[in-house]
mmCIF file of C-alpha atoms and ligand atoms in Angstrom:
data_model
loop_
_atom_site.group_PDB
_atom_site.id
_atom_site.type_symbol
_atom_site.label_atom_id
_atom_site.label_comp_id
_atom_site.label_asym_id
_atom_site.label_seq_id
_atom_site.Cartn_x
_atom_site.Cartn_y
_atom_site.Cartn_z
ATOM 1 C CA MET W 204 -93.246 77.678 -105.840
ATOM 2 C CA SER W 205 -95.775 75.501 -104.634
ATOM 3 C CA PRO W 206 -96.490 76.182 -100.348
ATOM 4 C CA GLY W 207 -93.577 73.081 -99.203
ATOM 5 C CA SER W 208 -90.963 74.135 -100.745
ATOM 6 C CA GLY W 209 -89.881 76.624 -98.675
ATOM 7 C CA ILE W 210 -89.594 74.122 -96.106
ATOM 8 C CA MET W 211 -87.912 71.346 -98.574
ATOM 9 C CA ALA W 212 -84.846 74.487 -99.155
ATOM 10 C CA ALA W 213 -84.245 74.513 -95.775
ATOM 11 C CA GLU W 214 -83.990 70.730 -95.386
ATOM 12 C CA ILE W 215 -81.917 71.049 -98.221
ATOM 13 C CA GLU W 216 -79.561 73.367 -96.582
ATOM 14 C CA ILE W 217 -79.763 70.742 -93.377
ATOM 15 C CA LEU W 218 -78.428 68.048 -95.856
ATOM 16 C CA LYS W 219 -75.977 69.575 -97.262
ATOM 17 C CA SER W 220 -73.914 70.400 -93.053
ATOM 18 C CA ILE W 221 -74.471 66.706 -92.542
ATOM 19 C CA SER W 222 -70.934 64.560 -92.946
ATOM 20 C CA TYR W 223 -73.034 62.245 -95.094
ATOM 21 C CA PHE W 224 -73.966 64.466 -97.684
ATOM 22 C CA SER W 225 -71.608 66.472 -97.793
ATOM 23 C CA GLY W 226 -70.762 66.791 -101.707
ATOM 24 C CA LEU W 227 -73.682 66.591 -102.707
ATOM 25 C CA SER W 228 -75.376 68.458 -105.441
ATOM 26 C CA THR W 229 -78.811 70.296 -104.634
ATOM 27 C CA GLU W 230 -80.657 67.814 -106.965
ATOM 28 C CA GLU W 231 -79.330 64.535 -105.940
ATOM 29 C CA LEU W 232 -79.481 65.464 -102.069
ATOM 30 C CA ASN W 233 -83.057 67.024 -103.597
ATOM 31 C CA SER W 234 -84.124 62.792 -104.141
ATOM 32 C CA ILE W 235 -83.356 62.033 -100.438
ATOM 33 C CA THR W 236 -85.424 64.371 -99.116
ATOM 34 C CA LYS W 237 -88.313 61.883 -99.177
ATOM 35 C CA PHE W 238 -86.603 59.622 -96.786
ATOM 36 C CA ILE W 239 -86.374 61.904 -94.074
ATOM 37 C CA SER W 240 -87.328 60.774 -90.877
ATOM 38 C CA LYS W 241 -88.108 64.082 -88.075
ATOM 39 C CA LYS W 242 -88.023 63.580 -83.987
ATOM 40 C CA THR W 243 -88.203 66.093 -81.489
ATOM 41 C CA THR W 244 -86.352 65.118 -77.569
ATOM 42 C CA GLU W 245 -86.842 66.343 -74.739
ATOM 43 C CA ARG W 246 -82.948 66.646 -72.787
ATOM 44 C CA GLY W 247 -83.049 63.196 -70.825
ATOM 45 C CA GLU W 248 -84.344 61.483 -73.230
ATOM 46 C CA ILE W 249 -83.341 58.166 -74.450
ATOM 47 C CA ILE W 250 -82.773 57.656 -77.958
ATOM 48 C CA LEU W 251 -81.414 54.354 -78.785
ATOM 49 C CA LEU W 252 -80.754 51.490 -75.271
ATOM 50 C CA GLU W 253 -77.711 49.790 -75.668
ATOM 51 C CA GLY W 254 -78.136 45.838 -76.385
ATOM 52 C CA GLU W 255 -81.931 46.670 -78.742
ATOM 53 C CA PRO W 256 -82.354 46.876 -82.484
ATOM 54 C CA SER W 257 -81.946 49.286 -84.414
ATOM 55 C CA VAL W 258 -83.676 50.031 -87.670
ATOM 56 C CA GLU W 259 -82.395 54.085 -87.934
ATOM 57 C CA VAL W 260 -79.578 55.967 -89.009
ATOM 58 C CA TYR W 261 -79.449 59.676 -86.436
ATOM 59 C CA PHE W 262 -78.204 62.729 -87.738
ATOM 60 C CA ILE W 263 -78.545 65.918 -84.832
ATOM 61 C CA VAL W 264 -79.536 69.119 -86.564
ATOM 62 C CA SER W 265 -79.303 70.680 -83.200
ATOM 63 C CA GLY W 266 -78.774 70.000 -79.811
ATOM 64 C CA ALA W 267 -76.206 67.293 -78.489
ATOM 65 C CA VAL W 268 -76.345 63.090 -77.215
ATOM 66 C CA LYS W 269 -74.084 61.280 -75.620
ATOM 67 C CA LEU W 270 -73.323 57.658 -75.996
ATOM 68 C CA PHE W 271 -72.669 56.238 -73.426
ATOM 69 C CA LYS W 272 -72.613 52.320 -71.942
ATOM 70 C CA THR W 273 -73.585 51.468 -68.471
ATOM 71 C CA SER W 274 -71.134 48.401 -66.647
ATOM 72 C CA ALA W 275 -73.179 45.835 -64.824
ATOM 73 C CA GLU W 276 -73.143 47.904 -61.815
ATOM 74 C CA GLY W 277 -74.500 50.202 -63.460
ATOM 75 C CA LYS W 278 -71.757 52.552 -63.575
ATOM 76 C CA GLU W 279 -71.634 54.823 -66.630
ATOM 77 C CA GLN W 280 -68.706 54.743 -69.582
ATOM 78 C CA ILE W 281 -69.515 58.558 -71.931
ATOM 79 C CA LEU W 282 -68.207 57.227 -74.880
ATOM 80 C CA ASN W 283 -68.796 60.529 -76.820
ATOM 81 C CA ILE W 284 -70.701 63.595 -77.354
ATOM 82 C CA VAL W 285 -72.429 63.413 -81.019
ATOM 83 C CA ARG W 286 -72.783 67.066 -81.848
ATOM 84 C CA GLN W 287 -74.581 69.002 -84.589
ATOM 85 C CA TRP W 288 -74.205 67.628 -87.977
ATOM 86 C CA GLU W 289 -73.209 64.261 -87.103
ATOM 87 C CA SER W 290 -74.393 60.575 -86.900
ATOM 88 C CA PHE W 291 -75.551 58.310 -84.166
ATOM 89 C CA GLY W 292 -76.904 54.570 -84.230
ATOM 90 C CA ASP W 293 -74.876 53.683 -87.782
ATOM 91 C CA VAL W 294 -73.031 50.404 -86.139
ATOM 92 C CA ALA W 295 -76.047 48.795 -85.702
ATOM 93 C CA VAL W 296 -77.500 50.077 -88.612
ATOM 94 C CA PHE W 297 -75.165 49.051 -90.649
ATOM 95 C CA ASP W 298 -74.375 45.520 -89.709
ATOM 96 C CA GLY W 299 -77.806 44.586 -88.482
ATOM 97 C CA ALA W 300 -76.975 43.557 -84.815
ATOM 98 C CA LEU W 301 -77.919 45.436 -81.511
ATOM 99 C CA ASN W 302 -76.624 48.953 -80.835
ATOM 100 C CA PRO W 303 -73.446 48.368 -78.901
ATOM 101 C CA ALA W 304 -74.189 52.048 -76.561
ATOM 102 C CA GLY W 305 -76.988 53.717 -75.599
ATOM 103 C CA ALA W 306 -78.145 57.417 -76.537
ATOM 104 C CA GLN W 307 -79.477 60.083 -74.717
ATOM 105 C CA ALA W 308 -80.464 63.352 -75.691
ATOM 106 C CA MET W 309 -78.637 65.436 -73.138
ATOM 107 C CA VAL W 310 -80.317 69.420 -74.182
ATOM 108 C CA PRO W 311 -83.445 69.606 -76.647
ATOM 109 C CA THR W 312 -82.595 67.753 -79.871
ATOM 110 C CA MET W 313 -83.591 67.572 -83.367
ATOM 111 C CA LEU W 314 -82.979 64.776 -85.730
ATOM 112 C CA TYR W 315 -83.387 63.436 -88.598
ATOM 113 C CA SER W 316 -84.282 59.426 -89.572
ATOM 114 C CA ILE W 317 -83.039 57.435 -91.943
ATOM 115 C CA ARG W 318 -84.080 53.691 -92.037
ATOM 116 C CA ARG W 319 -82.089 51.191 -92.681
ATOM 117 C CA ASN W 320 -83.788 50.315 -96.265
ATOM 118 C CA ASP W 321 -83.942 53.355 -97.176
ATOM 119 C CA ILE W 322 -80.292 53.908 -96.359
ATOM 120 C CA GLU W 323 -79.369 51.183 -98.297
ATOM 121 C CA ALA W 324 -80.751 52.687 -101.389
ATOM 122 C CA ILE W 325 -79.474 55.554 -100.836
ATOM 123 C CA LEU W 326 -75.923 53.943 -101.026
ATOM 124 C CA ARG W 327 -76.923 52.095 -103.962
ATOM 125 C CA GLU W 328 -77.745 55.175 -105.622
ATOM 126 C CA HIS W 329 -75.007 57.540 -105.022
ATOM 127 C CA PRO W 330 -71.064 56.323 -104.320
ATOM 128 C CA GLN W 331 -70.283 59.743 -102.448
ATOM 129 C CA VAL W 332 -71.605 58.755 -99.586
ATOM 130 C CA SER W 333 -70.668 55.705 -99.284
ATOM 131 C CA ARG W 334 -67.255 57.865 -99.610
ATOM 132 C CA ASN W 335 -68.647 60.110 -96.739
ATOM 133 C CA VAL W 336 -69.852 56.899 -94.787
ATOM 134 C CA ILE W 337 -66.628 55.568 -94.654
ATOM 135 C CA GLN W 338 -65.207 58.308 -93.551
ATOM 136 C CA VAL W 339 -67.824 59.115 -91.034
ATOM 137 C CA LEU W 340 -66.956 55.532 -89.852
ATOM 138 C CA VAL W 341 -63.315 55.954 -89.853
ATOM 139 C CA SER W 342 -63.188 58.653 -87.264
ATOM 140 C CA GLN W 343 -66.001 56.325 -84.992
ATOM 141 C CA VAL W 344 -62.742 53.711 -84.997
ATOM 142 C CA ARG W 345 -60.301 56.314 -84.697
ATOM 143 C CA HIS W 346 -61.802 58.060 -81.978
ATOM 144 C CA SER W 347 -63.423 54.061 -80.041
ATOM 145 C CA MET W 348 -59.679 53.061 -80.267
ATOM 146 C CA SER W 349 -57.558 55.281 -78.289
ATOM 147 C CA LEU W 350 -60.684 54.545 -76.381
ATOM 148 C CA VAL W 351 -59.338 51.278 -76.249
ATOM 149 C CA GLU W 352 -56.454 51.566 -75.491
ATOM 150 C CA ASP W 353 -57.196 53.994 -72.088
ATOM 151 C CA LEU W 354 -59.046 51.417 -70.851
ATOM 152 C CA SER W 355 -56.888 48.544 -71.446
ATOM 153 C CA PHE W 356 -53.812 49.289 -71.799
ATOM 154 C CA LYS W 357 -52.616 52.424 -69.930
ATOM 155 C CA HIS W 358 -53.190 53.246 -65.612
ATOM 156 C CA VAL W 359 -55.153 55.959 -66.254
ATOM 157 C CA ILE W 360 -56.139 56.521 -62.701
ATOM 158 C CA ASP W 361 -52.188 55.890 -61.586
ATOM 159 C CA ARG W 362 -51.747 58.922 -63.931
ATOM 160 C CA VAL W 363 -54.374 61.085 -62.912
ATOM 161 C CA ALA W 364 -52.868 60.448 -58.707
ATOM 162 C CA LYS W 365 -50.203 61.396 -59.740
ATOM 163 C CA ILE W 366 -51.314 65.178 -61.524
ATOM 164 C CA LEU W 367 -53.634 65.620 -58.677
ATOM 165 C CA LEU W 368 -50.308 65.065 -56.362
ATOM 166 C CA GLU W 369 -48.272 67.738 -58.139
ATOM 167 C CA TYR W 370 -50.626 70.371 -58.185
ATOM 168 C CA ALA W 371 -52.525 69.413 -55.166
ATOM 169 C CA GLY W 372 -52.310 72.897 -52.503
ATOM 170 C CA ASP W 373 -53.411 73.894 -49.406
ATOM 171 C CA GLY W 374 -56.473 75.757 -50.465
ATOM 172 C CA SER W 375 -55.199 79.264 -50.191
ATOM 173 C CA GLY W 376 -55.303 79.467 -54.174
ATOM 174 C CA ASN W 377 -52.063 79.629 -54.925
ATOM 175 C CA ARG W 378 -51.376 76.454 -57.228
ATOM 176 C CA PRO W 379 -53.134 76.515 -60.934
ATOM 177 C CA ARG W 380 -57.091 75.668 -60.906
ATOM 178 C CA LEU W 381 -57.261 72.076 -63.716
ATOM 179 C CA THR W 382 -60.105 71.526 -65.181
ATOM 180 C CA GLN W 383 -60.525 68.063 -66.377
ATOM 181 C CA GLN W 384 -59.692 69.221 -69.797
ATOM 182 C CA GLU W 385 -56.213 70.396 -68.974
ATOM 183 C CA MET W 386 -55.774 66.980 -66.651
ATOM 184 C CA ALA W 387 -56.658 64.515 -69.818
ATOM 185 C CA ALA W 388 -54.467 66.525 -72.063
ATOM 186 C CA MET W 389 -51.908 66.358 -69.580
ATOM 187 C CA VAL W 390 -52.111 62.917 -68.768
ATOM 188 C CA GLY W 391 -52.504 61.950 -72.426
ATOM 189 C CA THR W 392 -55.879 59.927 -72.129
ATOM 190 C CA ALA W 393 -59.589 61.506 -73.182
ATOM 191 C CA ARG W 394 -61.525 63.768 -71.824
ATOM 192 C CA GLU W 395 -64.547 60.776 -70.928
ATOM 193 C CA MET W 396 -61.504 59.363 -69.244
ATOM 194 C CA ILE W 397 -61.074 61.780 -65.973
ATOM 195 C CA GLY W 398 -64.268 62.184 -65.361
ATOM 196 C CA ARG W 399 -64.452 57.935 -64.438
ATOM 197 C CA SER W 400 -60.875 58.086 -62.647
ATOM 198 C CA LEU W 401 -61.712 60.709 -60.322
ATOM 199 C CA LYS W 402 -64.734 59.394 -59.415
ATOM 200 C CA SER W 403 -62.878 55.908 -58.488
ATOM 201 C CA LEU W 404 -60.638 57.501 -56.568
ATOM 202 C CA GLU W 405 -63.570 58.894 -54.304
ATOM 203 C CA GLU W 406 -65.149 55.264 -54.384
ATOM 204 C CA GLU W 407 -62.071 53.983 -53.294
ATOM 205 C CA GLY W 408 -61.790 57.087 -50.274
ATOM 206 C CA VAL W 409 -58.694 58.915 -52.031
ATOM 207 C CA ILE W 410 -59.606 61.434 -52.550
ATOM 208 C CA ARG W 411 -63.343 63.502 -51.868
ATOM 209 C CA LEU W 412 -65.457 66.018 -55.039
ATOM 210 C CA ASP W 413 -65.793 68.974 -52.731
ATOM 211 C CA ARG W 414 -67.785 70.286 -55.068
ATOM 212 C CA HIS W 415 -65.397 72.391 -57.295
ATOM 213 C CA ARG W 416 -62.487 71.335 -55.504
ATOM 214 C CA VAL W 417 -60.901 67.656 -54.935
ATOM 215 C CA VAL W 418 -59.553 67.372 -51.595
ATOM 216 C CA ILE W 419 -57.145 64.592 -51.404
ATOM 217 C CA THR W 420 -58.172 63.023 -48.233
ATOM 218 C CA ASP W 421 -55.802 59.019 -48.338
ATOM 219 C CA ASN W 422 -52.139 61.850 -49.117
ATOM 220 C CA GLU W 423 -50.223 57.897 -49.032
ATOM 221 C CA ALA W 424 -52.662 55.776 -50.901
ATOM 222 C CA LEU W 425 -52.653 58.575 -53.321
ATOM 223 C CA LYS W 426 -48.506 58.622 -53.112
ATOM 224 C CA GLU W 427 -49.181 54.689 -54.152
ATOM 225 C CA LEU W 428 -51.042 54.926 -56.962
ATOM 226 C CA ALA W 429 -49.249 57.591 -58.456
ATOM 227 C CA GLY W 430 -45.350 55.311 -57.247
ATOM 228 C CA ALA W 431 -46.573 52.652 -59.591
ATOM 229 C CA ASN W 432 -46.590 54.802 -62.077
ATOM 230 C CA ALA W 433 -43.988 56.683 -62.035
ATOM 231 C CA MET K 135 -67.983 84.416 -53.112
ATOM 232 C CA LEU K 136 -68.758 81.486 -54.645
ATOM 233 C CA ASP K 137 -66.525 79.592 -57.175
ATOM 234 C CA MET K 138 -68.805 79.558 -60.686
ATOM 235 C CA PRO K 139 -67.760 77.858 -64.051
ATOM 236 C CA ARG K 140 -64.941 80.317 -65.616
ATOM 237 C CA ILE K 141 -67.018 81.696 -69.253
ATOM 238 C CA GLU K 142 -64.332 83.259 -71.849
ATOM 239 C CA ILE K 143 -66.754 85.324 -73.517
ATOM 240 C CA GLU K 144 -64.607 85.556 -76.525
ATOM 241 C CA LYS K 145 -65.092 82.129 -77.426
ATOM 242 C CA CYS K 146 -69.133 81.506 -77.514
ATOM 243 C CA ASN K 147 -70.807 81.408 -80.597
ATOM 244 C CA GLY K 148 -74.445 81.908 -78.480
ATOM 245 C CA CYS K 149 -75.290 78.215 -79.199
ATOM 246 C CA GLY K 150 -77.321 77.439 -75.842
ATOM 247 C CA LEU K 151 -76.617 74.137 -75.476
ATOM 248 C CA CYS K 152 -74.902 75.005 -72.219
ATOM 249 C CA VAL K 153 -78.225 76.757 -71.103
ATOM 250 C CA GLY K 154 -79.968 73.803 -71.743
ATOM 251 C CA VAL K 155 -77.704 71.069 -70.358
ATOM 252 C CA CYS K 156 -77.494 73.426 -66.637
ATOM 253 C CA ARG K 157 -79.848 71.450 -64.303
ATOM 254 C CA CYS K 158 -79.495 74.818 -62.462
ATOM 255 C CA GLY K 159 -81.037 77.613 -63.901
ATOM 256 C CA ALA K 160 -77.547 79.113 -63.604
ATOM 257 C CA LEU K 161 -76.476 80.199 -67.582
ATOM 258 C CA VAL K 162 -78.738 82.478 -69.172
ATOM 259 C CA LEU K 163 -78.194 84.649 -72.849
ATOM 260 C CA ILE K 164 -78.648 87.758 -73.308
ATOM 261 C CA GLU K 165 -78.615 88.440 -77.109
ATOM 262 C CA SER K 166 -76.637 85.723 -77.865
ATOM 263 C CA VAL K 167 -74.269 86.711 -75.119
ATOM 264 C CA ILE K 168 -74.038 83.941 -72.543
ATOM 265 C CA SER K 169 -73.363 84.819 -68.667
ATOM 266 C CA ILE K 170 -73.651 82.855 -65.310
ATOM 267 C CA ILE K 171 -75.776 84.454 -62.406
ATOM 268 C CA THR K 172 -73.881 82.754 -59.044
ATOM 269 C CA THR K 173 -76.113 80.286 -57.063
ATOM 270 C CA TYR K 174 -75.447 77.264 -54.899
ATOM 271 C CA GLU K 175 -77.621 74.813 -56.813
ATOM 272 C CA CYS K 176 -74.651 74.454 -59.028
ATOM 273 C CA HIS K 177 -73.062 71.060 -58.312
ATOM 274 C CA TRP K 178 -69.909 71.179 -60.196
ATOM 275 C CA CYS K 179 -71.352 68.598 -62.450
ATOM 276 C CA THR K 180 -69.030 70.141 -65.558
ATOM 277 C CA ASP K 181 -71.540 69.154 -67.443
ATOM 278 C CA CYS K 182 -71.310 72.709 -69.618
ATOM 279 C CA GLU K 183 -68.049 71.807 -70.405
ATOM 280 C CA LEU K 184 -68.465 68.511 -71.533
ATOM 281 C CA ILE K 185 -71.413 70.390 -74.068
ATOM 282 C CA CYS K 186 -69.525 73.577 -75.068
ATOM 283 C CA PRO K 187 -68.479 73.127 -78.547
ATOM 284 C CA THR K 188 -65.943 76.025 -78.368
ATOM 285 C CA GLY K 189 -64.293 75.844 -74.947
ATOM 286 C CA ALA K 190 -65.756 78.611 -73.714
ATOM 287 C CA ILE K 191 -66.763 77.568 -70.610
ATOM 288 C CA THR K 192 -64.897 75.644 -68.047
ATOM 289 C CA CYS K 193 -65.406 74.007 -65.309
ATOM 290 C CA PRO K 194 -61.646 74.016 -63.517
ATOM 291 C CA PHE K 195 -61.439 71.677 -60.219
ATOM 292 C CA GLU K 196 -58.481 73.431 -56.643
ATOM 293 C CA ILE K 197 -56.676 70.197 -55.774
ATOM 294 C CA VAL K 198 -56.198 71.124 -51.914
ATOM 295 C CA ILE K 199 -54.774 68.284 -49.302
ATOM 296 C CA GLU K 200 -57.483 67.374 -46.993
HETATM 297 S S1 SF4 N 252 -71.618 73.242 -63.654
HETATM 298 FE FE1 SF4 N 252 -73.263 72.317 -63.520
HETATM 299 S S2 SF4 N 252 -74.690 72.973 -62.728
HETATM 300 FE FE2 SF4 N 252 -73.262 74.656 -63.035
HETATM 301 S S3 SF4 N 252 -73.716 75.791 -64.493
HETATM 302 FE FE3 SF4 N 252 -72.464 74.232 -65.254
HETATM 303 S S4 SF4 N 252 -73.795 72.265 -65.675
HETATM 304 FE FE4 SF4 N 252 -75.044 74.390 -64.693
HETATM 305 S S1 SF4 N 253 -72.146 76.393 -75.382
HETATM 306 FE FE1 SF4 N 253 -70.583 77.049 -74.812
HETATM 307 S S2 SF4 N 253 -70.440 78.569 -77.294
HETATM 308 FE FE2 SF4 N 253 -72.642 77.143 -76.731
HETATM 309 S S3 SF4 N 253 -73.811 78.988 -75.294
HETATM 310 FE FE3 SF4 N 253 -72.430 77.960 -73.800
HETATM 311 S S4 SF4 N 253 -70.831 79.383 -73.520
HETATM 312 FE FE4 SF4 N 253 -71.571 79.507 -75.330
#
């Protein structure tokens, strides 16, 4: 056994778990390991910049990465949290255009990456990878579609306003508390939309976020918003 | 008693992501089990809830009328 073979076996185990490479034989995975680069990032490190070209697809071996867009006013909208075994950066690699979103490590993160030319070679060699990539991209499209729907058609803020009114109490602890996840489920939106809605309401002076409290500061304005969607 | 994010230990898989994301050092893994330290440094950023893959940690909001 050569000294490198243990490392290689570990790499193959990791590749097996990555969605892009599921269903490949050990032999096939073995031939892919030579294309892999490794990178570790600190918490908060920017991995991809929105609007910049990208030449690599990234796979998360451990940690988590957020994908986000920044508006002209500097407001951040989280599009997705990418987790272990998932990929990002694929869109710009496959269409050769610029990154549609930025990517930032939320915790210390270990990444594998493969360059565009190498990915193309892998796709040619292994039709199973093409099928996997279709699955991966389709689920990304679905997630984006639901965000687009929320951003453009539905009045998420109005419905958040309605929920806040329904669950408002006098602070004596007699009303159930709500997580952003629960609010999202009630409103029928992605969790990513709730943080943004609460921030907008705060900027409009309708509520104040006071640590774990949402304090309604302008009940009438909130009612008006909620009524707009009654 | 200061409110802190809630933990359901049965759901925790010990991955440590919340510990990595928390800026205030409120979260610690002890023998792969998450626990939380009460601290005023926690400003309810909800990042721990956002990153937790199993829903073991949540930051519920109390909604009150001023
Ligand atoms: S809410 Fe933020 S500061 Fe508080 S424990 Fe969670 S990650 Fe840490
Ligand atoms: S992120 Fe969730 S599952 Fe992982 S250690 Fe923290 S509480 Fe447990």
